[in-house]
């Protein structure tokens, strides 16, 4: 696949393509603060020793073992935070699903290889503590946006049993990759990203889920905003060609790179429904925040 550096610099610069991008980030932050206030959660749980290796855990009211959605935020591996994305948790927690929002080290302080290892470590931490929190280990589903979509797709290529001999070969039971980049040669050719990521040709190939075999049968669902640049659509097509079992890529009409994430939290939207298909939950439960699981009892 050929990449034109000047075109990529324009088409991957979402803050130039969406003039009101800052309004979206500000609203996500406000809505996320409200979610953390209104829904019981444990914040900044350490999954490793580094200050950046933390996650937030929202739990449902349902007793017994329940599915878990692990969300991986975007920001071109260089910015944003889990605290900006708590707003995604309530519609899933309300229907009986745990939601975990993960932080990871950011470039340029960390290499992309280190960032990928952070997410591996976070998922291993969730899997090892699943029963303590009431999570069904066989239904840990990932969702990621932008850089987080790349990381979610990478997790389906990861052999977790190589990371720890107590782990299965594949932890995620499925993943939704929203508006991601899956061949990082495109990122290596994008000047404003390459300045911080410093990818080599070999490193870009090794970190490209489009060229890696899956580690197990977990399905990958792909989605992209209808109004996103052609570069994002091309990346989704490329990933689909190499993972044909992922099904048809969902194109969200009228959505750009920021507004497409809003639809993930909108009950009844096609994107929201697609994620429920991966989670496999059909029966609604109480939506009252104060009925959520008492997380202080979790180990």
Short mmCIF file of N, CA and C in Angstrom, two decimals, residues 47 52-53 70 72-73 76-78 102-107 109-125 142 146-160 162-163 167 171-172 181-182 184 197 199 202-210 212 215:
data_model
loop_
_atom_site.label_atom_id
_atom_site.label_comp_id
_atom_site.label_asym_id
_atom_site.label_seq_id
_atom_site.Cartn_x
_atom_site.Cartn_y
_atom_site.Cartn_z
N UNK A 47 -2.22 -1.24 37.72
CA UNK A 47 -2.00 -2.56 37.14
C UNK A 47 -0.51 -2.82 36.92
N UNK A 52 1.79 5.84 35.19
CA UNK A 52 0.83 5.85 34.08
C UNK A 52 0.03 4.55 33.99
N UNK A 53 0.42 3.52 34.71
CA UNK A 53 -0.21 2.21 34.60
C UNK A 53 -1.37 2.09 35.59
N UNK A 70 -13.55 -3.45 28.16
CA UNK A 70 -12.33 -2.69 28.41
C UNK A 70 -12.18 -1.67 27.29
N UNK A 72 -10.12 1.45 25.43
CA UNK A 72 -8.77 1.99 25.23
C UNK A 72 -8.89 3.32 24.48
N UNK A 73 -8.47 4.40 25.11
CA UNK A 73 -8.68 5.73 24.54
C UNK A 73 -7.70 6.02 23.40
N UNK A 76 -3.67 9.56 19.34
CA UNK A 76 -2.44 9.31 18.57
C UNK A 76 -1.30 8.82 19.45
N UNK A 77 -1.60 8.04 20.46
CA UNK A 77 -0.60 7.47 21.39
C UNK A 77 0.19 8.56 22.12
N UNK A 78 -0.26 9.83 22.01
CA UNK A 78 0.53 10.95 22.54
C UNK A 78 -0.23 11.80 23.54
N UNK A 102 -8.74 2.22 30.52
CA UNK A 102 -7.31 1.99 30.75
C UNK A 102 -6.47 3.21 30.38
N UNK A 103 -5.49 3.52 31.21
CA UNK A 103 -4.43 4.46 30.84
C UNK A 103 -3.19 3.69 30.43
N UNK A 104 -2.35 4.35 29.66
CA UNK A 104 -1.08 3.76 29.24
C UNK A 104 -0.06 4.90 29.07
N UNK A 105 1.21 4.55 29.07
CA UNK A 105 2.25 5.56 28.87
C UNK A 105 2.09 6.21 27.50
N UNK A 106 2.51 7.45 27.39
CA UNK A 106 2.33 8.21 26.16
C UNK A 106 3.67 8.55 25.52
N UNK A 107 3.68 8.61 24.20
CA UNK A 107 4.83 9.10 23.46
C UNK A 107 4.90 10.62 23.61
N UNK A 109 7.51 10.02 25.59
CA UNK A 109 8.17 9.43 26.75
C UNK A 109 8.24 7.92 26.69
N UNK A 110 7.35 7.30 25.91
CA UNK A 110 7.33 5.84 25.76
C UNK A 110 7.31 5.49 24.28
N UNK A 111 7.94 4.37 23.95
CA UNK A 111 7.88 3.87 22.58
C UNK A 111 6.53 3.19 22.36
N UNK A 112 6.20 2.97 21.10
CA UNK A 112 4.96 2.28 20.81
C UNK A 112 5.00 0.86 21.34
N UNK A 113 6.15 0.23 21.30
CA UNK A 113 6.27 -1.12 21.87
C UNK A 113 5.95 -1.11 23.37
N UNK A 114 6.41 -0.07 24.09
CA UNK A 114 6.10 0.03 25.52
C UNK A 114 4.61 0.27 25.74
N UNK A 115 3.99 1.06 24.88
CA UNK A 115 2.56 1.33 25.00
C UNK A 115 1.76 0.05 24.81
N UNK A 116 2.12 -0.74 23.80
CA UNK A 116 1.44 -2.02 23.58
C UNK A 116 1.61 -2.93 24.79
N UNK A 117 2.82 -2.97 25.36
CA UNK A 117 3.05 -3.81 26.53
C UNK A 117 2.21 -3.35 27.72
N UNK A 118 1.99 -2.04 27.85
CA UNK A 118 1.13 -1.54 28.92
C UNK A 118 -0.27 -2.13 28.81
N UNK A 119 -0.82 -2.13 27.60
CA UNK A 119 -2.18 -2.64 27.42
C UNK A 119 -2.22 -4.15 27.67
N UNK A 120 -1.20 -4.86 27.24
CA UNK A 120 -1.10 -6.29 27.54
C UNK A 120 -1.12 -6.50 29.05
N UNK A 121 -0.34 -5.71 29.77
CA UNK A 121 -0.25 -5.85 31.22
C UNK A 121 -1.59 -5.52 31.88
N UNK A 122 -2.28 -4.50 31.36
CA UNK A 122 -3.58 -4.15 31.92
C UNK A 122 -4.60 -5.27 31.74
N UNK A 123 -4.63 -5.88 30.56
CA UNK A 123 -5.57 -6.97 30.31
C UNK A 123 -5.23 -8.20 31.16
N UNK A 124 -3.94 -8.46 31.32
CA UNK A 124 -3.55 -9.57 32.19
C UNK A 124 -4.00 -9.32 33.62
N UNK A 125 -3.90 -8.08 34.07
CA UNK A 125 -4.33 -7.71 35.42
C UNK A 125 -5.84 -7.93 35.58
N UNK A 142 -13.03 -5.85 24.13
CA UNK A 142 -12.31 -4.58 23.99
C UNK A 142 -13.04 -3.64 23.05
N UNK A 146 -9.47 5.35 17.63
CA UNK A 146 -8.29 5.98 17.05
C UNK A 146 -7.04 5.18 17.42
N UNK A 147 -6.09 5.76 18.16
CA UNK A 147 -4.94 4.98 18.61
C UNK A 147 -5.39 3.79 19.44
N UNK A 148 -6.47 3.95 20.19
CA UNK A 148 -7.01 2.84 20.98
C UNK A 148 -7.54 1.73 20.11
N UNK A 149 -8.02 2.05 18.90
CA UNK A 149 -8.46 1.01 17.97
C UNK A 149 -7.28 0.17 17.51
N UNK A 150 -6.17 0.84 17.22
CA UNK A 150 -4.94 0.11 16.88
C UNK A 150 -4.54 -0.83 18.01
N UNK A 151 -4.57 -0.32 19.25
CA UNK A 151 -4.16 -1.13 20.40
C UNK A 151 -5.12 -2.30 20.63
N UNK A 152 -6.42 -2.07 20.43
CA UNK A 152 -7.38 -3.16 20.56
C UNK A 152 -7.12 -4.25 19.53
N UNK A 153 -6.85 -3.85 18.28
CA UNK A 153 -6.55 -4.83 17.24
C UNK A 153 -5.26 -5.57 17.55
N UNK A 154 -4.27 -4.88 18.11
CA UNK A 154 -3.02 -5.53 18.49
C UNK A 154 -3.25 -6.61 19.54
N UNK A 155 -4.20 -6.37 20.44
CA UNK A 155 -4.46 -7.35 21.50
C UNK A 155 -5.01 -8.65 20.95
N UNK A 156 -5.67 -8.61 19.78
CA UNK A 156 -6.17 -9.84 19.17
C UNK A 156 -5.05 -10.61 18.48
N UNK A 157 -3.89 -9.98 18.33
CA UNK A 157 -2.72 -10.67 17.76
C UNK A 157 -1.74 -11.10 18.85
N UNK A 158 -2.02 -10.72 20.09
CA UNK A 158 -1.10 -10.98 21.19
C UNK A 158 -1.25 -12.41 21.72
N UNK A 159 -0.14 -13.07 21.99
CA UNK A 159 -0.14 -14.36 22.68
C UNK A 159 0.09 -14.08 24.17
N UNK A 160 -0.98 -14.03 24.92
CA UNK A 160 -0.87 -13.69 26.34
C UNK A 160 -0.16 -14.77 27.14
N UNK A 162 2.49 -16.11 26.33
CA UNK A 162 3.92 -15.79 26.27
C UNK A 162 4.28 -14.73 27.31
N UNK A 163 3.27 -13.95 27.73
CA UNK A 163 3.49 -12.92 28.74
C UNK A 163 3.46 -13.53 30.15
N UNK A 167 -1.70 -17.45 31.92
CA UNK A 167 -2.68 -16.79 31.07
C UNK A 167 -3.04 -17.65 29.87
N UNK A 171 -6.85 -13.42 25.57
CA UNK A 171 -7.74 -12.95 26.64
C UNK A 171 -9.02 -12.35 26.08
N UNK A 172 -8.97 -11.42 25.12
CA UNK A 172 -10.23 -10.80 24.66
C UNK A 172 -11.12 -11.82 23.94
N UNK A 181 -5.82 3.04 12.86
CA UNK A 181 -4.78 2.88 11.85
C UNK A 181 -4.12 1.54 12.12
N UNK A 182 -4.08 0.69 11.11
CA UNK A 182 -3.67 -0.70 11.31
C UNK A 182 -2.40 -1.07 10.55
N UNK A 184 1.09 0.74 10.26
CA UNK A 184 1.76 1.90 10.83
C UNK A 184 2.83 2.49 9.92
N UNK A 197 6.82 9.55 17.66
CA UNK A 197 6.83 8.09 17.72
C UNK A 197 8.15 7.48 17.27
N UNK A 199 9.21 5.84 14.67
CA UNK A 199 9.09 4.46 14.21
C UNK A 199 10.13 4.15 13.15
N UNK A 202 11.08 -1.39 10.39
CA UNK A 202 10.85 -2.68 11.03
C UNK A 202 9.86 -2.54 12.19
N UNK A 203 10.02 -1.49 13.00
CA UNK A 203 9.12 -1.29 14.14
C UNK A 203 7.69 -1.04 13.70
N UNK A 204 7.52 -0.28 12.62
CA UNK A 204 6.17 -0.02 12.12
C UNK A 204 5.51 -1.32 11.67
N UNK A 205 6.26 -2.15 10.99
CA UNK A 205 5.70 -3.42 10.52
C UNK A 205 5.34 -4.32 11.69
N UNK A 206 6.21 -4.39 12.70
CA UNK A 206 5.96 -5.25 13.86
C UNK A 206 4.77 -4.80 14.68
N UNK A 207 4.45 -3.51 14.62
CA UNK A 207 3.35 -2.95 15.40
C UNK A 207 2.09 -2.74 14.56
N UNK A 208 2.02 -3.38 13.39
CA UNK A 208 0.89 -3.20 12.48
C UNK A 208 -0.03 -4.42 12.54
N UNK A 209 -1.18 -4.32 13.18
CA UNK A 209 -2.06 -5.50 13.28
C UNK A 209 -2.56 -6.00 11.94
N UNK A 210 -2.54 -5.16 10.92
CA UNK A 210 -2.98 -5.61 9.60
C UNK A 210 -2.09 -6.72 9.06
N UNK A 212 -0.34 -8.92 11.12
CA UNK A 212 -0.08 -9.93 12.15
C UNK A 212 -1.21 -10.96 12.18
N UNK A 215 -4.24 -14.34 17.28
CA UNK A 215 -3.77 -15.35 18.24
C UNK A 215 -4.87 -16.34 18.62
#
